[in-house]
Protein backbone atom coordinates (compact mmCIF):
# COMPACT_ATOMS: atom_id res chain seq x y z
CA UNK A 1 0.00 0.00 0.00
CA UNK A 2 1.48 3.41 -0.93
CA UNK A 3 2.38 5.75 1.92
CA UNK A 4 1.11 9.33 2.09
CA UNK A 5 2.19 12.17 4.34
CA UNK A 6 -0.12 14.43 6.31
CA UNK A 7 0.55 17.29 8.70
CA UNK A 8 -1.15 17.33 12.08
CA UNK A 9 -0.99 19.83 14.91
CA UNK A 10 0.31 19.14 18.41
CA UNK A 11 -3.16 18.62 19.86
CA UNK A 12 -4.02 15.89 17.33
CA UNK A 13 -0.63 14.25 17.82
CA UNK A 14 -1.15 14.22 21.62
CA UNK A 15 -4.56 12.62 21.06
CA UNK A 16 -3.00 9.91 18.89
CA UNK A 17 -0.28 9.30 21.48
CA UNK A 18 -2.87 8.95 24.24
CA UNK A 19 -4.50 6.10 22.32
CA UNK A 20 -1.36 4.32 21.23
CA UNK A 21 0.51 1.39 22.67
CA UNK A 22 4.01 2.74 23.41
CA UNK A 23 6.75 1.25 21.25
CA UNK A 24 4.16 -0.77 19.30
CA UNK A 25 1.71 1.57 17.53
CA UNK A 26 2.51 4.10 14.86
CA UNK A 27 0.20 7.10 14.38
CA UNK A 28 -1.12 5.25 11.32
CA UNK A 29 -2.01 2.22 13.49
CA UNK A 30 -4.02 4.45 15.85
CA UNK A 31 -5.81 6.23 13.01
CA UNK A 32 -6.57 2.91 11.31
CA UNK A 33 -8.00 1.51 14.54
CA UNK A 34 -10.09 4.60 15.31
CA UNK A 35 -11.30 5.41 11.82
CA UNK A 36 -11.56 2.03 10.17
CA UNK A 37 -12.55 -0.26 13.04
CA UNK A 38 -15.88 -1.10 11.42
CA UNK A 39 -14.53 -1.22 7.87
CA UNK A 40 -13.88 -4.56 6.24
CA UNK A 41 -10.21 -3.82 5.51
CA UNK A 42 -7.21 -6.05 6.02
CA UNK A 43 -5.32 -5.52 9.26
CA UNK A 44 -1.70 -6.22 10.03
CA UNK A 45 -1.34 -9.98 9.69
CA UNK A 46 -0.28 -11.95 12.75
CA UNK A 47 2.70 -13.38 10.86
CA UNK A 48 4.19 -9.85 10.67
CA UNK A 49 4.60 -9.56 14.43
CA UNK A 50 6.56 -11.44 17.05
CA UNK A 51 4.76 -13.99 19.25
CA UNK A 52 3.07 -12.59 22.33
CA UNK A 53 3.83 -13.58 25.90
CA UNK A 54 0.97 -16.09 25.96
CA UNK A 55 2.42 -18.17 23.11
CA UNK A 56 4.12 -20.63 25.53
CA UNK A 57 0.72 -21.16 27.19
CA UNK A 58 -0.77 -22.07 23.81
CA UNK A 59 2.16 -24.38 23.04
CA UNK A 60 1.67 -26.16 26.36
CA UNK A 61 -2.07 -26.57 25.78
CA UNK A 62 -3.01 -24.31 28.71
CA UNK A 63 -4.66 -21.73 26.43
CA UNK A 64 -5.92 -21.72 22.85
CA UNK A 65 -6.72 -19.04 20.31
CA UNK A 66 -10.12 -17.57 21.07
CA UNK A 67 -9.98 -18.17 24.82
CA UNK A 68 -11.47 -15.27 26.77
CA UNK A 69 -9.83 -13.71 29.81
CA UNK A 70 -11.81 -11.37 32.06
CA UNK A 71 -11.16 -8.97 34.90
CA UNK A 72 -14.16 -7.93 36.99
CA UNK A 73 -14.30 -4.63 38.85
CA UNK A 74 -17.36 -5.22 41.06
CA UNK A 75 -17.40 -1.79 42.72
CA UNK A 76 -17.45 -0.11 39.33
CA UNK A 77 -19.79 -2.68 37.82
CA UNK A 78 -17.32 -3.35 35.00
CA UNK A 79 -16.08 -6.51 33.37
CA UNK A 80 -13.12 -6.26 31.00
CA UNK A 81 -12.60 -8.99 28.43
CA UNK A 82 -9.57 -9.91 26.32
CA UNK A 83 -9.30 -12.60 23.67
CA UNK A 84 -6.19 -14.73 23.19
CA UNK A 85 -4.95 -14.64 19.58
CA UNK A 86 -3.31 -17.52 17.73
CA UNK A 87 0.10 -15.89 18.15
CA UNK A 88 -0.21 -15.33 21.92
CA UNK A 89 -1.34 -11.72 21.94
CA UNK A 90 -4.40 -10.30 23.71
CA UNK A 91 -7.09 -8.40 21.83
CA UNK A 92 -9.23 -6.15 24.01
CA UNK A 93 -12.79 -5.00 23.28
CA UNK A 94 -11.79 -1.94 21.28
CA UNK A 95 -9.64 -4.04 18.93
CA UNK A 96 -6.26 -3.04 20.31
CA UNK A 97 -3.69 -5.80 20.53
CA UNK A 98 -1.14 -6.32 23.30
CA UNK A 99 1.75 -8.74 23.51
CA UNK A 100 1.60 -8.79 27.33
CA UNK A 101 -1.32 -9.10 29.79
CA UNK A 102 -0.50 -6.18 32.10
CA UNK A 103 -0.45 -3.45 29.42
CA UNK A 104 -3.71 -4.87 28.03
CA UNK A 105 -5.36 -4.63 31.43
CA UNK A 106 -3.95 -1.16 32.00
CA UNK A 107 -5.51 -0.06 28.72
CA UNK A 108 -8.85 -1.36 29.98
CA UNK A 109 -8.74 -0.06 33.57
CA UNK A 110 -6.59 3.04 33.22
CA UNK A 111 -4.23 1.98 36.03
CA UNK A 112 -1.11 -0.17 36.29
CA UNK A 113 -2.30 -3.60 37.26
CA UNK A 114 -0.85 -7.12 37.20
CA UNK A 115 -2.55 -8.83 34.28
CA UNK A 116 -1.30 -12.26 35.31
CA UNK A 117 -2.76 -11.82 38.79
CA UNK A 118 -6.06 -10.24 37.80
CA UNK A 119 -7.15 -11.83 34.52
CA UNK A 120 -9.10 -15.07 34.97
CA UNK A 121 -10.43 -17.54 32.43
CA UNK A 122 -13.98 -16.58 31.47
CA UNK A 123 -15.01 -20.23 31.30
CA UNK A 124 -13.30 -21.06 34.64
CA UNK A 125 -13.22 -17.87 36.74
CA UNK A 126 -11.45 -19.65 39.57
CA UNK A 127 -8.37 -20.01 37.33
CA UNK A 128 -6.12 -16.95 37.19
CA UNK A 129 -3.62 -16.41 34.42
CA UNK A 130 -1.02 -16.53 37.21
CA UNK A 131 -2.13 -20.09 38.03
CA UNK A 132 -1.53 -21.09 34.42
CA UNK A 133 1.89 -19.42 34.51
CA UNK A 134 2.79 -21.46 37.59
CA UNK A 135 1.69 -24.64 35.78
CA UNK A 136 3.80 -23.63 32.80
CA UNK A 137 6.83 -23.20 35.08
CA UNK A 138 6.21 -26.65 36.55
CA UNK A 139 4.98 -25.37 39.91
CA UNK A 140 1.61 -27.12 39.86
Coordinates of N, CA and C in Angstrom, one line a residue:
X1 N 0.8 -1.2 0.0 CA 0.0 0.0 0.0 C 0.9 1.2 0.0
X2 N 0.6 2.2 -0.9 CA 1.5 3.4 -0.9 C 1.3 4.2 0.3
X3 N 2.4 4.9 0.7 CA 2.4 5.7 1.9 C 2.1 7.2 1.5
X4 N 1.4 7.9 2.3 CA 1.1 9.3 2.1 C 1.6 10.1 3.3
X5 N 1.8 11.3 3.2 CA 2.2 12.2 4.3 C 1.1 13.2 4.6
X6 N 0.8 13.4 5.9 CA -0.1 14.4 6.3 C 0.5 15.2 7.4
X7 N 0.1 16.5 7.6 CA 0.6 17.3 8.7 C -0.6 17.4 9.7
X8 N -0.2 17.2 11.0 CA -1.1 17.3 12.1 C -0.6 18.3 13.1
X9 N -1.5 18.9 13.9 CA -1.0 19.8 14.9 C -0.7 19.1 16.2
X10 N -0.1 19.8 17.2 CA 0.3 19.1 18.4 C -0.9 18.5 19.2
X11 N -2.0 19.1 19.1 CA -3.2 18.6 19.9 C -3.6 17.3 19.3
X12 N -3.6 17.2 18.0 CA -4.0 15.9 17.3 C -3.0 14.8 17.6
X13 N -1.7 15.2 17.5 CA -0.6 14.3 17.8 C -0.7 13.7 19.3
X14 N -1.0 14.6 20.2 CA -1.1 14.2 21.6 C -2.3 13.3 21.8
X15 N -3.4 13.5 21.0 CA -4.6 12.6 21.1 C -4.2 11.2 20.6
X16 N -3.4 11.2 19.4 CA -3.0 9.9 18.9 C -2.1 9.2 19.9
X17 N -1.2 9.9 20.5 CA -0.3 9.3 21.5 C -1.1 8.7 22.7
X18 N -2.1 9.4 23.1 CA -2.9 8.9 24.2 C -3.6 7.6 24.0
X19 N -3.8 7.3 22.7 CA -4.5 6.1 22.3 C -3.6 5.1 21.7
X20 N -2.3 5.3 21.8 CA -1.4 4.3 21.2 C -0.7 3.4 22.3
X21 N -0.3 2.3 21.8 CA 0.5 1.4 22.7 C 2.0 1.8 22.5
X22 N 2.6 2.3 23.6 CA 4.0 2.7 23.4 C 4.9 1.7 22.8
X23 N 5.8 2.1 21.9 CA 6.8 1.3 21.3 C 6.1 0.2 20.4
X24 N 4.8 0.2 20.2 CA 4.2 -0.8 19.3 C 3.4 0.0 18.2
X25 N 2.5 0.9 18.5 CA 1.7 1.6 17.5 C 2.4 2.7 16.9
X26 N 2.1 2.9 15.6 CA 2.5 4.1 14.9 C 1.3 5.0 14.8
X27 N 1.4 6.3 14.5 CA 0.2 7.1 14.4 C -0.8 6.5 13.4
X28 N -0.3 5.9 12.3 CA -1.1 5.3 11.3 C -1.9 4.1 11.9
X29 N -1.3 3.3 12.8 CA -2.0 2.2 13.5 C -3.2 2.8 14.3
X30 N -3.0 3.9 15.0 CA -4.0 4.4 15.8 C -5.1 5.0 15.0
X31 N -4.8 5.7 13.9 CA -5.8 6.2 13.0 C -6.6 5.1 12.4
X32 N -5.9 4.1 11.9 CA -6.6 2.9 11.3 C -7.6 2.3 12.3
X33 N -7.1 2.1 13.5 CA -8.0 1.5 14.5 C -9.2 2.4 14.8
X34 N -9.0 3.7 15.0 CA -10.1 4.6 15.3 C -11.0 4.9 14.1
X35 N -10.5 5.0 13.0 CA -11.3 5.4 11.8 C -11.9 4.2 11.0
X36 N -11.2 3.1 11.0 CA -11.6 2.0 10.2 C -12.0 0.8 10.9
X37 N -12.3 0.9 12.2 CA -12.6 -0.3 13.0 C -13.8 -1.0 12.6
X38 N -14.7 -0.4 11.9 CA -15.9 -1.1 11.4 C -15.8 -1.4 9.9
X39 N -14.7 -1.0 9.3 CA -14.5 -1.2 7.9 C -14.0 -2.6 7.7
X40 N -14.3 -3.2 6.5 CA -13.9 -4.6 6.2 C -12.6 -4.5 5.5
X41 N -11.5 -4.0 6.1 CA -10.2 -3.8 5.5 C -9.2 -4.8 6.2
X42 N -8.2 -5.2 5.4 CA -7.2 -6.1 6.0 C -6.4 -5.3 7.1
X43 N -6.1 -6.1 8.2 CA -5.3 -5.5 9.3 C -3.9 -6.2 9.2
X44 N -3.1 -5.7 10.0 CA -1.7 -6.2 10.0 C -1.8 -7.7 10.3
X45 N -1.3 -8.5 9.5 CA -1.3 -10.0 9.7 C -0.5 -10.4 10.9
X46 N -1.0 -11.4 11.6 CA -0.3 -12.0 12.7 C 1.1 -12.4 12.4
X47 N 1.4 -12.9 11.2 CA 2.7 -13.4 10.9 C 3.7 -12.3 10.8
X48 N 3.3 -11.0 10.7 CA 4.2 -9.9 10.7 C 4.7 -9.4 12.0
X49 N 4.2 -10.0 13.1 CA 4.6 -9.6 14.4 C 5.2 -10.7 15.2
X50 N 5.9 -10.4 16.2 CA 6.6 -11.4 17.1 C 5.5 -12.1 17.9
X51 N 5.7 -13.3 18.4 CA 4.8 -14.0 19.2 C 4.6 -13.2 20.6
X52 N 3.4 -13.2 21.1 CA 3.1 -12.6 22.3 C 3.5 -13.5 23.5
X53 N 3.4 -12.9 24.7 CA 3.8 -13.6 25.9 C 3.0 -14.8 26.2
X54 N 1.8 -14.9 25.7 CA 1.0 -16.1 26.0 C 1.2 -17.3 25.0
X55 N 2.1 -17.1 24.1 CA 2.4 -18.2 23.1 C 2.9 -19.5 23.8
X56 N 3.7 -19.4 24.8 CA 4.1 -20.6 25.5 C 2.9 -21.3 26.2
X57 N 1.9 -20.6 26.6 CA 0.7 -21.2 27.2 C -0.1 -21.9 26.1
X58 N -0.1 -21.4 24.9 CA -0.8 -22.1 23.8 C 0.0 -23.3 23.5
X59 N 1.3 -23.2 23.4 CA 2.2 -24.4 23.0 C 2.0 -25.5 24.0
X60 N 1.8 -25.2 25.3 CA 1.7 -26.2 26.4 C 0.2 -26.7 26.5
X61 N -0.7 -26.1 25.7 CA -2.1 -26.6 25.8 C -2.9 -26.0 26.9
X62 N -2.3 -24.9 27.6 CA -3.0 -24.3 28.7 C -4.0 -23.3 28.2
X63 N -3.8 -22.7 27.1 CA -4.7 -21.7 26.4 C -4.8 -22.1 25.0
X64 N -5.8 -21.6 24.3 CA -5.9 -21.7 22.9 C -6.4 -20.4 22.3
X65 N -6.2 -20.2 21.0 CA -6.7 -19.0 20.3 C -8.2 -19.0 20.5
X66 N -8.7 -17.8 20.9 CA -10.1 -17.6 21.1 C -10.5 -17.6 22.5
X67 N -9.6 -18.2 23.4 CA -10.0 -18.2 24.8 C -10.2 -16.7 25.3
X68 N -11.1 -16.6 26.2 CA -11.5 -15.3 26.8 C -10.9 -15.2 28.2
X69 N -10.3 -14.0 28.5 CA -9.8 -13.7 29.8 C -10.7 -12.5 30.3
X70 N -11.0 -12.5 31.5 CA -11.8 -11.4 32.1 C -11.2 -10.8 33.3
X71 N -11.5 -9.6 33.6 CA -11.2 -9.0 34.9 C -12.4 -8.2 35.3
X72 N -12.9 -8.5 36.5 CA -14.2 -7.9 37.0 C -13.8 -6.9 38.0
X73 N -14.4 -5.7 37.9 CA -14.3 -4.6 38.9 C -15.7 -4.5 39.5
X74 N -16.0 -5.2 40.5 CA -17.4 -5.2 41.1 C -17.8 -3.9 41.6
X75 N -17.0 -3.1 42.2 CA -17.4 -1.8 42.7 C -17.8 -0.8 41.6
X76 N -17.2 -1.0 40.5 CA -17.5 -0.1 39.3 C -18.5 -0.7 38.4
X77 N -18.8 -2.0 38.7 CA -19.8 -2.7 37.8 C -19.3 -2.9 36.4
X78 N -17.9 -3.1 36.3 CA -17.3 -3.3 35.0 C -16.7 -4.7 34.9
X79 N -16.8 -5.3 33.7 CA -16.1 -6.5 33.4 C -15.3 -6.3 32.1
X80 N -14.0 -6.5 32.2 CA -13.1 -6.3 31.0 C -12.8 -7.6 30.4
X81 N -12.8 -7.7 29.1 CA -12.6 -9.0 28.4 C -11.5 -8.8 27.4
X82 N -10.6 -9.9 27.3 CA -9.6 -9.9 26.3 C -9.6 -11.3 25.7
X83 N -9.3 -11.3 24.4 CA -9.3 -12.6 23.7 C -7.9 -13.0 23.3
X84 N -7.5 -14.2 23.5 CA -6.2 -14.7 23.2 C -6.2 -15.0 21.7
X85 N -5.1 -14.4 21.0 CA -5.0 -14.6 19.6 C -4.1 -15.9 19.3
X86 N -4.1 -16.3 18.1 CA -3.3 -17.5 17.7 C -1.8 -17.4 17.9
X87 N -1.3 -16.1 18.0 CA 0.1 -15.9 18.2 C 0.4 -15.4 19.6
X88 N -0.5 -15.6 20.5 CA -0.2 -15.3 21.9 C -0.4 -13.9 22.4
X89 N -1.0 -13.1 21.6 CA -1.3 -11.7 21.9 C -2.7 -11.7 22.6
X90 N -3.1 -10.5 23.2 CA -4.4 -10.3 23.7 C -5.1 -9.2 22.9
X91 N -6.3 -9.4 22.5 CA -7.1 -8.4 21.8 C -8.2 -8.0 22.8
X92 N -8.2 -6.7 23.1 CA -9.2 -6.2 24.0 C -10.4 -5.7 23.2
X93 N -11.5 -5.3 23.9 CA -12.8 -5.0 23.3 C -12.7 -4.0 22.2
X94 N -11.8 -3.0 22.3 CA -11.8 -1.9 21.3 C -10.9 -2.3 20.1
X95 N -10.4 -3.6 20.1 CA -9.6 -4.0 18.9 C -8.1 -3.9 19.1
X96 N -7.7 -3.2 20.1 CA -6.3 -3.0 20.3 C -5.7 -4.4 20.7
X97 N -4.4 -4.6 20.3 CA -3.7 -5.8 20.5 C -2.5 -5.5 21.4
X98 N -2.2 -6.4 22.4 CA -1.1 -6.3 23.3 C -0.4 -7.6 23.4
X99 N 0.9 -7.5 23.4 CA 1.7 -8.7 23.5 C 1.9 -9.3 24.9
X100 N 1.5 -8.4 25.9 CA 1.6 -8.8 27.3 C 0.3 -8.5 28.1
X101 N -0.1 -9.3 29.1 CA -1.3 -9.1 29.8 C -1.4 -7.8 30.6
X102 N -0.4 -7.4 31.3 CA -0.5 -6.2 32.1 C -0.8 -4.9 31.3
X103 N -0.1 -4.6 30.2 CA -0.5 -3.4 29.4 C -1.9 -3.5 28.9
X104 N -2.3 -4.7 28.5 CA -3.7 -4.9 28.0 C -4.7 -4.5 29.1
X105 N -4.5 -4.9 30.3 CA -5.4 -4.6 31.4 C -5.3 -3.2 31.8
X106 N -4.1 -2.6 31.7 CA -3.9 -1.2 32.0 C -4.8 -0.3 31.0
X107 N -4.7 -0.8 29.7 CA -5.5 -0.1 28.7 C -7.0 -0.1 29.0
X108 N -7.4 -1.2 29.7 CA -8.8 -1.4 30.0 C -9.3 -0.6 31.3
X109 N -8.4 -0.6 32.3 CA -8.7 -0.1 33.6 C -8.2 1.4 33.8
X110 N -7.2 1.7 33.0 CA -6.6 3.0 33.2 C -5.5 3.1 34.3
X111 N -5.2 2.0 35.0 CA -4.2 2.0 36.0 C -3.3 0.8 35.8
X112 N -2.1 0.9 36.3 CA -1.1 -0.2 36.3 C -1.7 -1.3 37.1
X113 N -1.7 -2.5 36.6 CA -2.3 -3.6 37.3 C -1.7 -4.9 36.7
X114 N -1.5 -5.9 37.6 CA -0.8 -7.1 37.2 C -1.8 -8.0 36.4
X115 N -1.6 -8.0 35.1 CA -2.6 -8.8 34.3 C -2.5 -10.3 34.6
X116 N -1.4 -10.8 35.0 CA -1.3 -12.3 35.3 C -2.1 -12.5 36.6
X117 N -2.1 -11.6 37.5 CA -2.8 -11.8 38.8 C -4.2 -11.5 38.8
X118 N -4.7 -10.7 37.8 CA -6.1 -10.2 37.8 C -6.9 -10.8 36.7
X119 N -6.3 -11.2 35.6 CA -7.1 -11.8 34.5 C -7.5 -13.3 35.0
X120 N -8.7 -13.7 34.7 CA -9.1 -15.1 35.0 C -9.7 -15.6 33.7
X121 N -9.8 -16.9 33.6 CA -10.4 -17.5 32.4 C -11.9 -17.3 32.5
X122 N -12.5 -16.8 31.5 CA -14.0 -16.6 31.5 C -14.8 -17.9 31.7
X123 N -14.3 -19.0 31.1 CA -15.0 -20.2 31.3 C -14.7 -20.9 32.6
X124 N -13.7 -20.5 33.3 CA -13.3 -21.1 34.6 C -12.8 -19.9 35.5
X125 N -13.7 -19.1 36.0 CA -13.2 -17.9 36.7 C -12.4 -18.1 38.0
X126 N -12.3 -19.4 38.4 CA -11.4 -19.7 39.6 C -10.0 -19.8 39.1
X127 N -9.7 -19.8 37.8 CA -8.4 -20.0 37.3 C -7.8 -18.7 36.9
X128 N -6.8 -18.2 37.6 CA -6.1 -17.0 37.2 C -5.0 -17.3 36.1
X129 N -4.7 -16.3 35.4 CA -3.6 -16.4 34.4 C -2.3 -16.7 35.2
X130 N -2.2 -16.2 36.4 CA -1.0 -16.5 37.2 C -1.0 -18.0 37.5
X131 N -2.1 -18.6 37.8 CA -2.1 -20.1 38.0 C -1.6 -20.9 36.8
X132 N -2.0 -20.4 35.6 CA -1.5 -21.1 34.4 C 0.0 -20.9 34.2
X133 N 0.5 -19.7 34.6 CA 1.9 -19.4 34.5 C 2.7 -20.3 35.5
X134 N 2.1 -20.6 36.6 CA 2.8 -21.5 37.6 C 2.8 -22.9 37.1
X135 N 1.7 -23.3 36.4 CA 1.7 -24.6 35.8 C 2.7 -24.7 34.7
X136 N 2.8 -23.7 33.9 CA 3.8 -23.6 32.8 C 5.2 -23.8 33.3
X137 N 5.5 -23.2 34.5 CA 6.8 -23.2 35.1 C 7.1 -24.5 35.8
X138 N 6.1 -25.4 35.9 CA 6.2 -26.6 36.6 C 5.9 -26.6 38.0
X139 N 5.3 -25.5 38.5 CA 5.0 -25.4 39.9 C 3.7 -26.0 40.4
X140 N 2.9 -26.5 39.4 CA 1.6 -27.1 39.9 C 1.3 -28.4 39.1

